[in-house]
Structures are given as structure tokens and as C-alpha cells.
Coordinates of C-alpha atoms in Angstrom, one line a residue:
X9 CA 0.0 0.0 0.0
X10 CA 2.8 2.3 1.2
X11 CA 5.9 3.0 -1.2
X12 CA 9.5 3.9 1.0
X13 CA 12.0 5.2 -1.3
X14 CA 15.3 4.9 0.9
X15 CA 18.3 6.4 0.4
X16 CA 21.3 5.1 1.8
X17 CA 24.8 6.1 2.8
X18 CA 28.0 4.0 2.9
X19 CA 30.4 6.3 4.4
X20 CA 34.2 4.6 4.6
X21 CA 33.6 0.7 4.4
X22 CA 35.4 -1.7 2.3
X23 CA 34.2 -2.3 -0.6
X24 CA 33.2 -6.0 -0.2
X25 CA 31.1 -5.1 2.5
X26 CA 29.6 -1.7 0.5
X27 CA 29.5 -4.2 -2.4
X28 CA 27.3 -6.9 0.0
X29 CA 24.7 -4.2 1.2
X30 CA 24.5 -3.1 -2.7
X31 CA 23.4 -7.0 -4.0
X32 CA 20.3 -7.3 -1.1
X33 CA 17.0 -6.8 -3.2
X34 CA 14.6 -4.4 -1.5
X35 CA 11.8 -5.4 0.6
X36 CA 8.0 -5.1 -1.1
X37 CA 6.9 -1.8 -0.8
X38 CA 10.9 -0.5 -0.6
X39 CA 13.3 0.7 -2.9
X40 CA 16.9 1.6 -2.2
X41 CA 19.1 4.6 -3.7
X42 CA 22.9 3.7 -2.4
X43 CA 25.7 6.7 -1.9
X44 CA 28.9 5.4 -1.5
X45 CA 32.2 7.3 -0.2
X46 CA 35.0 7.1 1.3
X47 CA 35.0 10.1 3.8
X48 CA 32.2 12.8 5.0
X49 CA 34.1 15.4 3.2
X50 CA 33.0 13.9 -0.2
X51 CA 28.8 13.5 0.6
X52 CA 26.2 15.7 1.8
X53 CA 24.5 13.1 4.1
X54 CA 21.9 15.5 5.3
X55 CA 19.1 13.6 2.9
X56 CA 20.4 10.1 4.5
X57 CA 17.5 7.4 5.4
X58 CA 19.9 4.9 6.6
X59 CA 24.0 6.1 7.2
X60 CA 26.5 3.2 7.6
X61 CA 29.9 4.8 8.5
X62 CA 33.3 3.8 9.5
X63 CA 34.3 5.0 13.0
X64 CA 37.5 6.2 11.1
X65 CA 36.0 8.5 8.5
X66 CA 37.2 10.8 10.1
X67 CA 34.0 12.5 11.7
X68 CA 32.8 11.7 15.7
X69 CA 29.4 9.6 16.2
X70 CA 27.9 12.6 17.5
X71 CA 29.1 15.4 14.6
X72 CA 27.8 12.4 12.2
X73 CA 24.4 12.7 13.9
X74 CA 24.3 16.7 13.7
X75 CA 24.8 15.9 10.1
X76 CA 22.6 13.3 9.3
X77 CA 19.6 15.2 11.3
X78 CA 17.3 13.2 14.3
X79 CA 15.7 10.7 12.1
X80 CA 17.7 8.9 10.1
X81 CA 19.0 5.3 10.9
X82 CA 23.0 5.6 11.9
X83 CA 25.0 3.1 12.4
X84 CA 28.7 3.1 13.2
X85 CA 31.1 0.7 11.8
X86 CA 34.3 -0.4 14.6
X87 CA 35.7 -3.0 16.8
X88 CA 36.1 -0.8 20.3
X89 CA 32.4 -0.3 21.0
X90 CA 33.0 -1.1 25.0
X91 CA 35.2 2.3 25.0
X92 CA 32.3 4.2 23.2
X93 CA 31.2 7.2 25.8
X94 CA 27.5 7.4 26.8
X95 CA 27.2 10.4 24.5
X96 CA 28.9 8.6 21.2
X97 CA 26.4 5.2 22.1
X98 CA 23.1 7.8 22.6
X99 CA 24.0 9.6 18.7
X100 CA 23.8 6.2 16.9
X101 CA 20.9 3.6 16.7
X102 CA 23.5 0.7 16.5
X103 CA 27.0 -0.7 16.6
X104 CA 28.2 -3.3 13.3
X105 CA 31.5 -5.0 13.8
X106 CA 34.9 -2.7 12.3
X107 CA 35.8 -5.2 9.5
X108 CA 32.6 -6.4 7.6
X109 CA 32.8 -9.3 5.1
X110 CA 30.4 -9.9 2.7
X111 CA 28.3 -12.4 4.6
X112 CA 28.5 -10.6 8.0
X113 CA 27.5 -7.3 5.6
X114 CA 24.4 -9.0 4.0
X115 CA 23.0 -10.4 7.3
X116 CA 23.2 -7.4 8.9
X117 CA 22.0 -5.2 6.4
X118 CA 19.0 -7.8 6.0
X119 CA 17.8 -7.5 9.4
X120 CA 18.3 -3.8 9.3
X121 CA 15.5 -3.3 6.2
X122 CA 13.7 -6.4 7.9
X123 CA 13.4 -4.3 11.5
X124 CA 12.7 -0.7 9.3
X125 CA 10.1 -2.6 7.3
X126 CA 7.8 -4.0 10.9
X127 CA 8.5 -0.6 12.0
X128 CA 6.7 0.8 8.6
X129 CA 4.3 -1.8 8.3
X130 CA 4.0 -1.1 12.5
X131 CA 3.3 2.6 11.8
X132 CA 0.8 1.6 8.6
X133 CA -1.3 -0.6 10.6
X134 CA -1.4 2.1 13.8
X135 CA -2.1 5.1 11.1
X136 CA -5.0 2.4 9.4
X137 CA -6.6 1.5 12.6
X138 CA -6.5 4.8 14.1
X139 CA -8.3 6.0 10.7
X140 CA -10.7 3.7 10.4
X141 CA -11.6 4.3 14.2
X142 CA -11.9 7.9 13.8
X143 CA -13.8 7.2 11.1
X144 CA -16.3 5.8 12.7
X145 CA -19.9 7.7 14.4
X146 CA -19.6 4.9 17.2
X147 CA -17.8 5.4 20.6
X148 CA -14.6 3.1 20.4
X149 CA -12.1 2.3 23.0
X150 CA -9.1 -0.2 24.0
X151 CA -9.5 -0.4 27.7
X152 CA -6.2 -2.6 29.8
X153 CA -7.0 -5.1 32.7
X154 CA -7.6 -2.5 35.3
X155 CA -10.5 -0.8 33.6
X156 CA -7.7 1.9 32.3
X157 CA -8.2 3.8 28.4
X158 CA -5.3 3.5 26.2
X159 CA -6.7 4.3 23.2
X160 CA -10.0 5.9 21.8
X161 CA -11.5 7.6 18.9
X162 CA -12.7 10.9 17.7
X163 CA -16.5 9.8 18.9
X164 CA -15.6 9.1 22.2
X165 CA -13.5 12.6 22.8
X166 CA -16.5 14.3 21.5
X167 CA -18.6 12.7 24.2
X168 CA -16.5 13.1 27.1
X169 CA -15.2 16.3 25.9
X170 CA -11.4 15.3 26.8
X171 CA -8.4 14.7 24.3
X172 CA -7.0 11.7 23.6
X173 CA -3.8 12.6 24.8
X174 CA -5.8 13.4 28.5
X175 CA -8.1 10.3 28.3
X176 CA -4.4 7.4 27.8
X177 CA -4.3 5.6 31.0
X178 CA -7.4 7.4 32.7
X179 CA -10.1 5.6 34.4
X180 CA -13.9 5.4 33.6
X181 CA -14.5 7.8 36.6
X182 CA -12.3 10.5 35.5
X183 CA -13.1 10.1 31.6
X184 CA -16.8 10.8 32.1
X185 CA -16.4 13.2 35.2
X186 CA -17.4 11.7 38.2
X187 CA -16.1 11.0 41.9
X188 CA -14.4 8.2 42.6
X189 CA -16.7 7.8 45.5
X190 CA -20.3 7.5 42.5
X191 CA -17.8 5.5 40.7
X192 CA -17.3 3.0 43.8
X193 CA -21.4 2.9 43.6
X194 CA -21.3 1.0 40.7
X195 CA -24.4 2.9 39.5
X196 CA -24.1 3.6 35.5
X197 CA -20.2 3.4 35.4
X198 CA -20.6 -0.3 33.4
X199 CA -18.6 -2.5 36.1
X200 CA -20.9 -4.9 35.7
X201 CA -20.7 -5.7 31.8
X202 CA -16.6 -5.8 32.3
X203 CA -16.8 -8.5 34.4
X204 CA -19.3 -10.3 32.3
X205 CA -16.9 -10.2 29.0
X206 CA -14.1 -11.7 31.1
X207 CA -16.1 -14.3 32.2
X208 CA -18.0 -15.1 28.8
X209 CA -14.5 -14.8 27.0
X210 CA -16.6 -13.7 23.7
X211 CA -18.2 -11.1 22.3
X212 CA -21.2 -9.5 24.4
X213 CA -24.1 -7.1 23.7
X214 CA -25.3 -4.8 26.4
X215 CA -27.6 -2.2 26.7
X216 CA -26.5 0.2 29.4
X217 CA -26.7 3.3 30.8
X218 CA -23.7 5.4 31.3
X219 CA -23.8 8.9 33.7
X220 CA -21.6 11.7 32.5
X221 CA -21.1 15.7 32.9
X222 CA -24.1 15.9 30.3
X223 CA -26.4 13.4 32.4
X224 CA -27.5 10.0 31.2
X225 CA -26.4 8.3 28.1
X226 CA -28.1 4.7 26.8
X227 CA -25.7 3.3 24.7
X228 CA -25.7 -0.3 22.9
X229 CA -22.6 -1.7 23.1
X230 CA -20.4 -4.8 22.0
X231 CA -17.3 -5.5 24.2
X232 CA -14.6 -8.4 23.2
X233 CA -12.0 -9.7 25.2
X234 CA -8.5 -9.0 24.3
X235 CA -5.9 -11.3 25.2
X236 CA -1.7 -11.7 25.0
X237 CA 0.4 -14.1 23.2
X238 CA -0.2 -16.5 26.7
X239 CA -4.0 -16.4 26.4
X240 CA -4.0 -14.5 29.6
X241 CA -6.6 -11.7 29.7
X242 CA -4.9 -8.2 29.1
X243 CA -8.0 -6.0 28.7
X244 CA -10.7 -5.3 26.7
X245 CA -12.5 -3.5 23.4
X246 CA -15.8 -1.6 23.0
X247 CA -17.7 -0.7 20.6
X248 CA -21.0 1.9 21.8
X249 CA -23.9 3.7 19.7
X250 CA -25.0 6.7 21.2
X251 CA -28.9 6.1 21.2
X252 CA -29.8 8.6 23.9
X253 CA -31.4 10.9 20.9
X254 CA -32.7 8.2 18.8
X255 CA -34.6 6.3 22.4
X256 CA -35.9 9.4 23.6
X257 CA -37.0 10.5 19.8
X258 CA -38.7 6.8 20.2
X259 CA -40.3 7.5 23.2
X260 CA -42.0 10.5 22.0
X261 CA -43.3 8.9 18.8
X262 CA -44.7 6.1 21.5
X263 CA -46.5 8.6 23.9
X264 CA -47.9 10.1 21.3
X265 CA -49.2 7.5 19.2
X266 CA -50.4 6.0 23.0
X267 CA -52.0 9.3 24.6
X268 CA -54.3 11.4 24.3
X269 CA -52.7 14.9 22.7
X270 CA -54.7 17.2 24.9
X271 CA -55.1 15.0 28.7
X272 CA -52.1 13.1 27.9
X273 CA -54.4 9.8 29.6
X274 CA -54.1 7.0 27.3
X275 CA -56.5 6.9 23.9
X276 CA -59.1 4.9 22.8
X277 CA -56.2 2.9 20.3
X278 CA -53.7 2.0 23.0
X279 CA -56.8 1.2 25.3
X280 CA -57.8 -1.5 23.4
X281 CA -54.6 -2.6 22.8
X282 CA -53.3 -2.3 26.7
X283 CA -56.7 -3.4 28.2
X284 CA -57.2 -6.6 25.7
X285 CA -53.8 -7.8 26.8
X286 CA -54.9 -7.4 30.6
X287 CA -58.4 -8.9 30.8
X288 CA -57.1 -11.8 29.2
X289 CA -55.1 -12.8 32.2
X290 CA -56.7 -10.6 35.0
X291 CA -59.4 -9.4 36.4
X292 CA -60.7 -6.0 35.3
X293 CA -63.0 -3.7 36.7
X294 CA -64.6 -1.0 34.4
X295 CA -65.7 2.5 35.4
X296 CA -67.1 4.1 31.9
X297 CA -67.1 7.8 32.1
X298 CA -69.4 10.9 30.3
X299 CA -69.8 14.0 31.1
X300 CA -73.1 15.8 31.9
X301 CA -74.3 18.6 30.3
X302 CA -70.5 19.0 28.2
X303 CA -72.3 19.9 24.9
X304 CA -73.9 22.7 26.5
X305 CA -70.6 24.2 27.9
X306 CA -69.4 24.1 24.2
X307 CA -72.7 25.9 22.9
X308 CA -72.1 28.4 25.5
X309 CA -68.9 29.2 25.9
X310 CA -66.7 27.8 22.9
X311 CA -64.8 24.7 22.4
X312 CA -61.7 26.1 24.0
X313 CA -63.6 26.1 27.6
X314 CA -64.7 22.5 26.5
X315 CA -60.7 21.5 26.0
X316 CA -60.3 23.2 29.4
X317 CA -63.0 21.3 31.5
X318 CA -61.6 18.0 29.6
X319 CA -57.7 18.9 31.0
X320 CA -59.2 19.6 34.1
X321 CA -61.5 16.3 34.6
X322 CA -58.6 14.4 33.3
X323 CA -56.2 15.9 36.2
X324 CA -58.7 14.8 38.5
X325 CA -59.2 11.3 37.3
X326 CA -55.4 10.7 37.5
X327 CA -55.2 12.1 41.5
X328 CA -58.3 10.0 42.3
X329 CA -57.3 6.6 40.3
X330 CA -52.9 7.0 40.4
X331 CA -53.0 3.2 40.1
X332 CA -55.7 2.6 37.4
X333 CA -55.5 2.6 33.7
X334 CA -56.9 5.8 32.9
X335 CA -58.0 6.9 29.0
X336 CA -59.5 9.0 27.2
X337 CA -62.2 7.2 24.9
X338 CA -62.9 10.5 23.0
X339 CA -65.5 13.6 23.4
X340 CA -65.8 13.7 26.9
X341 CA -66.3 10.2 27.7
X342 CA -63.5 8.4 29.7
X343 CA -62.9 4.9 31.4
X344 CA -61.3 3.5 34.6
X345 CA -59.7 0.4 34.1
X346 CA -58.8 -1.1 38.0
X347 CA -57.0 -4.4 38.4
X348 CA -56.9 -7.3 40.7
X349 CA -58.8 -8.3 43.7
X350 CA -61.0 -4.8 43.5
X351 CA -64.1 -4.9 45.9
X352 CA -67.3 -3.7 45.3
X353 CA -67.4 -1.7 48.5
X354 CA -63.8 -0.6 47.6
X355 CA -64.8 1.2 43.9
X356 CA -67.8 2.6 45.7
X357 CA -65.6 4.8 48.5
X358 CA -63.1 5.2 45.7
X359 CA -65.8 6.9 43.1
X360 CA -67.8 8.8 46.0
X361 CA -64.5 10.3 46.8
X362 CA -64.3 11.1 42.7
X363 CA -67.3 12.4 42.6
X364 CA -66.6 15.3 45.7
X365 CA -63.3 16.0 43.7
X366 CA -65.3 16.4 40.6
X367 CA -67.8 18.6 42.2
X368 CA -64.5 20.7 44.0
X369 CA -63.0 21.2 40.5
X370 CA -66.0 22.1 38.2
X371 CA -67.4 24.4 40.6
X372 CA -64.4 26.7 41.1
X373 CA -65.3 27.8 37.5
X374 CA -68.5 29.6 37.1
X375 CA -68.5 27.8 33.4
X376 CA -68.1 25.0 34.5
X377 CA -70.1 24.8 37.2
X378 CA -73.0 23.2 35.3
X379 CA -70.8 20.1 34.5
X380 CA -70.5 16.8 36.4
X381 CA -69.8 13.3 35.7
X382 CA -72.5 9.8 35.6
X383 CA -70.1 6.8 35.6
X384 CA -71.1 2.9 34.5
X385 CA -69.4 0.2 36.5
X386 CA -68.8 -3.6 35.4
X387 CA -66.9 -5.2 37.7
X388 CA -65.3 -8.6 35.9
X389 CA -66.0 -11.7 38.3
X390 CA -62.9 -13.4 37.0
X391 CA -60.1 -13.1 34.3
X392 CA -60.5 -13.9 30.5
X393 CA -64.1 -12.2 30.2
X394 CA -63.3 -9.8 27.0
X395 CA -62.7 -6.1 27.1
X396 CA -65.6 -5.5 24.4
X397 CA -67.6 -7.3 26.9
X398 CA -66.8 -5.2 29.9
X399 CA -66.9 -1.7 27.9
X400 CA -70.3 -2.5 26.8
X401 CA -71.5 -3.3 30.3
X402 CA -69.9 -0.1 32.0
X403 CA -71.1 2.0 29.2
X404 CA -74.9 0.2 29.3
X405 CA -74.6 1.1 33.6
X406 CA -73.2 4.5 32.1
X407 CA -76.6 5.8 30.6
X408 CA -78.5 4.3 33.7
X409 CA -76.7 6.6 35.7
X410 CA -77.6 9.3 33.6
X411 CA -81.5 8.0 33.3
X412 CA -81.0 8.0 36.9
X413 CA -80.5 11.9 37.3
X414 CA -76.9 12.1 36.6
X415 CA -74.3 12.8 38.7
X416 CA -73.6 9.4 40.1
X417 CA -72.5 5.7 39.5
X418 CA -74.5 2.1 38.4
X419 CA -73.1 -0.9 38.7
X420 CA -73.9 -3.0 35.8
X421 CA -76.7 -5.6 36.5
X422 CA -77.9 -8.4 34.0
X423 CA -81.7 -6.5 34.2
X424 CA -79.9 -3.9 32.7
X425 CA -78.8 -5.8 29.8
X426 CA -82.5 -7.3 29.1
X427 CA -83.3 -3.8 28.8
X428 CA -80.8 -2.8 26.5
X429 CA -81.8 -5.8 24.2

């Protein structure tokens, strides 16, 4: 993928051993432009890749290094490298015997382009995954044994708003701004899922919560095991969508395609659909709902004192019922859905406790103070009896209750539904 175009410098060796480094064929991906002289007087070795010198070419290892410039590969050619100061050993990058033959020239000038090319091919694959990381809208991170960062992309520094330079060796508590003493909690900090990929030694999903500086995050992540050349465990990787938009996005769409736009109680739809499910496997009991004399608040005094009475009737439902299912069927009718072992002596102190509160509210308001509420009750003996079943009984005790003078509750009765026939 890459192309290296080195240029190297043979600075006073014999020529068997200059002519031994000139017969190795490059590497793939390398090529090689050789210099040869005899002294540094005769070459500019500023432009030098690789320099091979003689220690008696009459320039000092460090003078050769101020030549040659910081990165290129120097290597100094002599037989007294135990009498080499610290400063002459710390200019070059390595020490070849004084007299080279051809052999002893080819192997080591082998293993030098074998070590530059793993150090290319080394820097490649770092530059590549780095890329392809950074690339990337996903959080990504390397994470060592101890739950420590050593490397992560541009998503996750975007996130946590830290550099990668500042997140290296950090811990989760740090990284995402907490104390160590939340972080000891355990609460949202993803402990948990760690241990779990060490113990499954695979691949695992998660769906977890993570608190930061900006609040809560609900990420879906997938976090592998890494492990050394032993097969011990040295760490981990993780991969993590952000999907705090996209679930709270979701959870809008759901409330509103669930609730009613202006009480925000459930709606007819979702009633059906919630209330089916229950009366299937519990017992139900069903309050069914209409307002009294709501059409002629709206002839009055507009539909927008209508919208108001329905907000308010709908408040007071929900204080009165916290535990019920509570909807909105549409116009001004509602319905009560109360589960489990729900006397009848119970729903009767419940609703003439409703009915005060309905009576508080409406007459507060001079317009509304014409309105109240006559409520149906069918109270399921036993699980499995239909919702269709149950709506039509509350709603048939509904209209008794308004036959009845309004303002009050019937509990369905089978005479009831000889009449209605």
C-alpha cells in the first residue's frame, strides 16, 4: 500500500562489505538509492535514510548525527564499542562490527530493512486503525486489565469532551467526570458488563446506561475480550452507539401514538390494545365515564372552555385513580380500568371520593359549574371475560346513571342488559 524510497549512505567501508549491502533486493513496498564514499568530506549526508559509517572517517558519532539530522537510521562501523562514551552510544541507533565481510554485511544489512520494514508496516497498521476508528460515528475504545483507556476515537472525545492525549491511561470515573466515590457505587459506570466479557470470554451485547457531565447516556454496546500471546486476559475492546437521541426520539413517537394529545391519559387505540392484553389474564374492573351537560358548555362558551373542562376532569381522574388505567375514549367520555382483587365496597368509596373532587374542581369555575360526571361500573368476576364485553356493560350502567339523574354511579346488572336488548 505504502511506497518507502530509501536512500542510503556507505560512508568509509570496504568495498566487499559496500558491495554486500548493494546485492540485497529491496523489501515489497521499498526501494533503495545507495551513496557510496570514502569520507564525509566527499557527501552531503543530510538527505540520508539509513547512514553506515566507519568509525575512522574521520568524523565523531555525534558530529555524524548533527549531520545526518534526528531521524535517520546511523550506524557506526568499529571494533572498540566497549570504549564508546554514553554520549557517542546515545548519537547512533547501532554498533556493526569494524571489519565487515560480505556475509557478515548481507546479514546485517538484512535484518536492518527487515526491522525498518515491521517498523513501517507497525506505523501503517497504527495510522490504518486509528483511521478507520476515527472514522467511525460509534464510541470506540481499548480499555487494559484494570479498567484503564489507552486508546479511543474521535466519537468518544466528542462525548466526554477530553483529548485523547488526556483520556491514555485514565479511568472510567475520570473520563466521564465523576467522583471516585459515584464510581465505587457501581451505578451507570458499566462494572458490571466488564466482568461479564471476562467471564464469557466472547463477544457480548449490552444495553447500558452510562452517567456523564451531560447526564445520562443509553448506549448499545459490544465488548470483546482481548488477550496476550499466553492467552491471559490483558483487557478489553468496545464498541458503543450513542442512542440517547434516537430512544428518547422513540419515546415521544410512542407517547404520542399512546396518549391522548390534549389529557395526555391513554387513547381509545392503546386502550384497546393495553386493556385486551390485561383482561385476558386478570381481572378488570370498568368504570365508563361521560360527562353531563358537556355539549352545552361548548354551545355556551366555545370549544376552547370544553378543551379546558376535559384537561381539568382528566387531572382529577389521574389524583383519584394513580394506580388505574386511565383513558381517554374521545369527546368527553373516559374509562377507569382497576385491576386485581377490587371490591365492590372498595370502587364505591373510591368513586364517592371522585365524585366530591369532581364537584370541588368544576365548581371553582363559574362555566363550569353546570358540568358533572355519571359513571357505568362492570366489575369482571374473573379473568378472560373480553374487554368489548366489559366496555359494553360499563357503558350500558353509564346511561343508567344518567336515566338515573346524573351525577352518580350504576353498577352494571344483568336486568340492565335485558333492557338494553
Amino acid at each position: 500500500m505504502y511506497k518507502c524510497d530509501l536512500n542510503i549512505y556507505l560512508v568509509g567501508l570496504e568495498s566487499e562489505a559496500a558491495a554486500a549491502i548493494n546485492s540485497v533486493e529491496p523489501l515489497e513496498w521499498f526501494t533503495h538509492k545507495i551513496f557510496i564514499s570514502d569520507c564525509f568530506g566527499e557527501i552531503d549526508v543530510q538527505g540520508a535514510d539509513v547512514l553506515i559509517f566507519k568509525a575512522s572517517a574521520g568524523t565523531g558519532e555525534e558530529r555524524v548525527r548533527e549531520l545526518a539530522g534526528e531521524k535517520a537510521v546511523c550506524i557506526v562501523c568499529r571494533d572498540d564499542a566497549s570504549g564508546m562514551s554514553r554520549d557517542e552510544l546515545a548519537a547512533v541507533d547501532d554498533v556493526w562490527p569494524g571489519i565487515l565481510t560480505f556475509d557478515t554485511a548481507k546479514l546485517l544489512f538484512v535484518r536492518l530493512m527487515k526491522e525498518l520494514k515491521l517498523k513501517k508496516d507497525a506505523w501503517l497498521w497504527e495510522l490504518e486503525l486509528q483511521s478507520v476508528i476515527d472514522t467511525s460515528m460509534d464510541l470506540i475504545w481499548f480499555k487494559g486489565r484494570y479498567g484503564e483507556h489507552w486508546r479511543v476515537n474521535d466519537a468518544f472525545c466528542a462525548i466526554v469532551n477530553k483529548t485523547k492525549e488526556d483520556i491514555r491511561g485514565k479511568q472510567h470515573y475520570y473520563i466521564w467526570g465523576l467522583s471516585k466515590e459515584e464510581y465505587k457505587l457501581g451505578r451507570f459506570v458499566c462494572l458490571e458488563t466488564e466482568q461479564d466479557v471476562k467471564e464469557a470470554g466472547r463477544t457480548c451485547r449490552f444495553r447500558e446506561h452510562v452517567m456523564g457531565q451531560d447526564g445520562m447516556r443509553e448506549m448499545i454496546t459490544l465488548k470483546t475480550p482481548l488477550y496476550d500471546e499466553k492467552g491471559e486476559f490483558m483487557g478489553t475492546v468496545g464498541v458503543a452507539k450513542d442512542v440517547t437521541k434516537e430512544e428518547a426520539y422513540r419515546r415521544k413517537l410512542l407517547k404520542q401514538a399512546q396518549t391522548d394529545e390534549l389529557t395526555g391519559l391513554l387513547n381509545r387505540r392503546y386502550c384497546f390494545f393495553k386493556l385486551d392484553k390485561l383482561a385476558r389474564r386478570e381481572r378488570l374492573v370498568i368504570c365508563y365515564m361521560d360527562l353531563d351537560f358537556f355539549k352545552e358548555l361548548n354551545d355556551s362558551h366555545g370549544h376552547q372552555s370544553g378543551d379546558n373542562a376535559l384537561v381539568g376532569f382528566a387531572g382529577v381522574l389521574q389524583q383519584n385513580f394513580p394506580k388505574a388505567v386511565n383513558v381517554r375514549m374521545g369527546g368527553d367520555e373516559f374509562v377507569v380500568a382497576m385491576r386485581g382483587e377490587v371490591t365492590e365496597e372498595s370502587v364505591r368509596e373510591q368513586l364517592d371520593s371522585f365524585l366530591e373532587s369532581v364537584h370541588e374542581f368544576f365548581s371553582r369555575t363559574e362555566e363550569f359549574s353546570g358540568l358533572s360526571v355519571s359513571i357505568g361500573v362492570a366489575m369482571g368476576e374473573k379473568a378472560g371475560i373480553p374487554l368489548e364485553v366489559l366496555l359494553h356493560q360499563g357503558d350500558v350502567a353509564m346511561y343508567e346513571a344518567k336515566k338515573g339523574g346524573k351525577n352518580r354511579y350504576c353498577f352494571y346488572s344483568d336486568d340492565m342488559y335485558k333492557a338494553d336488548i
